[in-house]
Amino acid sequence: MNGSALSYKDQVERAASYIKGICAHIPDTAIQLGTGLGELAGRMEVELEIAYEDIPCFPQSTVESHHGALLIGRLGGRRTLILSGRFHFYEGYSTREITLPIRVLQLLGTTNLIITNAAGGLNPLFMPGTIMVIRDHLNFLGENPLRGPNIDHWGPRFPDFSEPYGPDLIKTALDSADHCSIDKVVTGTYVCIPGPSLETPAETRWLRQCGADAVGMSSVPEIIVAHHGSMRVLGLSLISNVNDPDNFQPILLEEIIAEGQRASARLEKLIVEFIKRLHQGG
Ligand code: HPA
């Protein structure tokens, strides 16, 4: 959807050098916020805010619930970068376009990436408000952002994916939750589907049989690119609704957003504590 005549590599480099030109010291930790989870940005002491529309070659969000801005500031006393607003396959973007901001972060020197999303629960033990630390994923988009020419200094042609989510980061997230007495925190497998239609009962049953604990329409392309680019990745899914194929209830966007707001304080606490521990090396 980006009509630029520039190569993808040039687009990434142009966006990165624009940001670098405004901010010389880019934090090494970044957070990408998902649907209804934008409140974390409000907790940040913002030093700098750049609208996505001002960044050359950046895609523009078409979804009302996603405002596009890159923020740099302090969160829990630590300098952090926030990508507030993301791009989705269902908007019509390719997975390469969706992940352009992640490549830009790679070029800017980001080494830790926290990705948050709202997701539907498939595991019957989950409930609205459960926070799932992503342990593994299924990419059911039918497209991989690494398809096409590989830029070797960005990452290898055939990257290993035996451990896309570092066990040390998962442990740090669980320890952070314990320390802050945040309840309903579990680990599980996230499946990314194209959307925008939500799942039918039969699809729900099948996704569960495939081994997924939660379903959503985002994050996996970004995680693939971040891992390819040697970033350490933490994925957090806020379970906004639980889908039972035998007693299926309508899934409403308003409910997804409302659950995000209800759970945001717990998620924020977890992230702030996680970032503190990350900087202490454990
Ligand atoms: N399905 C897909 N995406 C979602 C859901 C769901 O049930 N809930 C929040 N995002």
PDB file of N, CA, C and O and ligand atoms in Angstrom, residues 118-120 193 198-199 215-217 240-241 243 251 256, ligand 1:
ATOM      1  N   ALA A 118      -4.306  -7.766  22.209  1.00  0.00           N
ATOM      2  CA  ALA A 118      -5.534  -8.307  22.789  1.00  0.00           C
ATOM      3  C   ALA A 118      -5.818  -9.590  22.023  1.00  0.00           C
ATOM      4  O   ALA A 118      -5.604  -9.646  20.805  1.00  0.00           O
ATOM      5  N   ALA A 119      -6.250 -10.612  22.724  1.00  0.00           N
ATOM      6  CA  ALA A 119      -6.457 -11.899  22.046  1.00  0.00           C
ATOM      7  C   ALA A 119      -7.683 -12.594  22.604  1.00  0.00           C
ATOM      8  O   ALA A 119      -8.135 -12.306  23.721  1.00  0.00           O
ATOM      9  N   GLY A 120      -8.201 -13.517  21.805  1.00  0.00           N
ATOM     10  CA  GLY A 120      -9.317 -14.347  22.252  1.00  0.00           C
ATOM     11  C   GLY A 120      -8.749 -15.599  22.896  1.00  0.00           C
ATOM     12  O   GLY A 120      -7.820 -16.211  22.373  1.00  0.00           O
ATOM     13  N   ILE A 193      -4.190 -15.210  13.000  1.00  0.00           N
ATOM     14  CA  ILE A 193      -5.057 -15.458  11.843  1.00  0.00           C
ATOM     15  C   ILE A 193      -5.198 -14.139  11.060  1.00  0.00           C
ATOM     16  O   ILE A 193      -4.973 -13.063  11.612  1.00  0.00           O
ATOM     17  N   LEU A 198     -14.053 -12.521  12.602  1.00  0.00           N
ATOM     18  CA  LEU A 198     -13.675 -13.294  13.791  1.00  0.00           C
ATOM     19  C   LEU A 198     -13.976 -14.764  13.530  1.00  0.00           C
ATOM     20  O   LEU A 198     -14.586 -15.118  12.521  1.00  0.00           O
ATOM     21  N   GLU A 199     -13.524 -15.624  14.411  1.00  0.00           N
ATOM     22  CA  GLU A 199     -13.592 -17.055  14.170  1.00  0.00           C
ATOM     23  C   GLU A 199     -15.021 -17.577  14.288  1.00  0.00           C
ATOM     24  O   GLU A 199     -15.813 -17.098  15.115  1.00  0.00           O
ATOM     25  N   VAL A 215      -5.934 -16.593  20.335  1.00  0.00           N
ATOM     26  CA  VAL A 215      -5.986 -16.244  18.907  1.00  0.00           C
ATOM     27  C   VAL A 215      -6.101 -14.731  18.747  1.00  0.00           C
ATOM     28  O   VAL A 215      -6.803 -14.066  19.491  1.00  0.00           O
ATOM     29  N   GLY A 216      -5.390 -14.225  17.734  1.00  0.00           N
ATOM     30  CA  GLY A 216      -5.473 -12.803  17.432  1.00  0.00           C
ATOM     31  C   GLY A 216      -5.030 -12.540  15.998  1.00  0.00           C
ATOM     32  O   GLY A 216      -4.731 -13.481  15.246  1.00  0.00           O
ATOM     33  N   MET A 217      -5.003 -11.259  15.639  1.00  0.00           N
ATOM     34  CA  MET A 217      -4.755 -10.882  14.242  1.00  0.00           C
ATOM     35  C   MET A 217      -3.481 -10.062  14.095  1.00  0.00           C
ATOM     36  O   MET A 217      -3.384  -9.220  13.202  1.00  0.00           O
ATOM     37  N   SER A 240      -9.116 -10.981  26.149  1.00  0.00           N
ATOM     38  CA  SER A 240     -10.270 -10.099  26.348  1.00  0.00           C
ATOM     39  C   SER A 240     -11.579 -10.883  26.358  1.00  0.00           C
ATOM     40  O   SER A 240     -12.581 -10.406  26.903  1.00  0.00           O
ATOM     41  N   ASN A 241     -11.582 -12.057  25.757  1.00  0.00           N
ATOM     42  CA  ASN A 241     -12.794 -12.873  25.689  1.00  0.00           C
ATOM     43  C   ASN A 241     -12.346 -14.325  25.550  1.00  0.00           C
ATOM     44  O   ASN A 241     -11.240 -14.582  25.079  1.00  0.00           O
ATOM     45  N   ASN A 243     -13.380 -17.997  23.910  1.00  0.00           N
ATOM     46  CA  ASN A 243     -14.285 -18.531  22.889  1.00  0.00           C
ATOM     47  C   ASN A 243     -14.471 -20.041  23.076  1.00  0.00           C
ATOM     48  O   ASN A 243     -13.541 -20.808  22.894  1.00  0.00           O
ATOM     49  N   ILE A 251     -18.372 -12.055  19.544  1.00  0.00           N
ATOM     50  CA  ILE A 251     -17.140 -11.378  19.988  1.00  0.00           C
ATOM     51  C   ILE A 251     -17.254  -9.929  19.521  1.00  0.00           C
ATOM     52  O   ILE A 251     -17.346  -9.663  18.328  1.00  0.00           O
ATOM     53  N   ILE A 256     -13.657  -6.032  23.614  1.00  0.00           N
ATOM     54  CA  ILE A 256     -12.204  -6.239  23.563  1.00  0.00           C
ATOM     55  C   ILE A 256     -11.512  -4.987  24.112  1.00  0.00           C
ATOM     56  O   ILE A 256     -10.611  -5.057  24.946  1.00  0.00           O
TER      57      ILE A 256
HETATM   58  N1  HPA B   1     -10.345 -13.510  17.930  1.00  0.00           N
HETATM   59  C1  HPA B   1      -9.425 -12.840  17.214  1.00  0.00           C
HETATM   60  N2  HPA B   1      -8.842 -11.727  17.630  1.00  0.00           N
HETATM   61  C2  HPA B   1      -9.192 -11.265  18.843  1.00  0.00           C
HETATM   62  C3  HPA B   1     -10.140 -11.918  19.634  1.00  0.00           C
HETATM   63  C4  HPA B   1     -10.747 -13.092  19.165  1.00  0.00           C
HETATM   64  O1  HPA B   1     -11.591 -13.715  19.820  1.00  0.00           O
HETATM   65  N3  HPA B   1     -10.252 -11.212  20.797  1.00  0.00           N
HETATM   66  C5  HPA B   1      -9.374 -10.167  20.684  1.00  0.00           C
HETATM   67  N4  HPA B   1      -8.738 -10.190  19.513  1.00  0.00           N
END
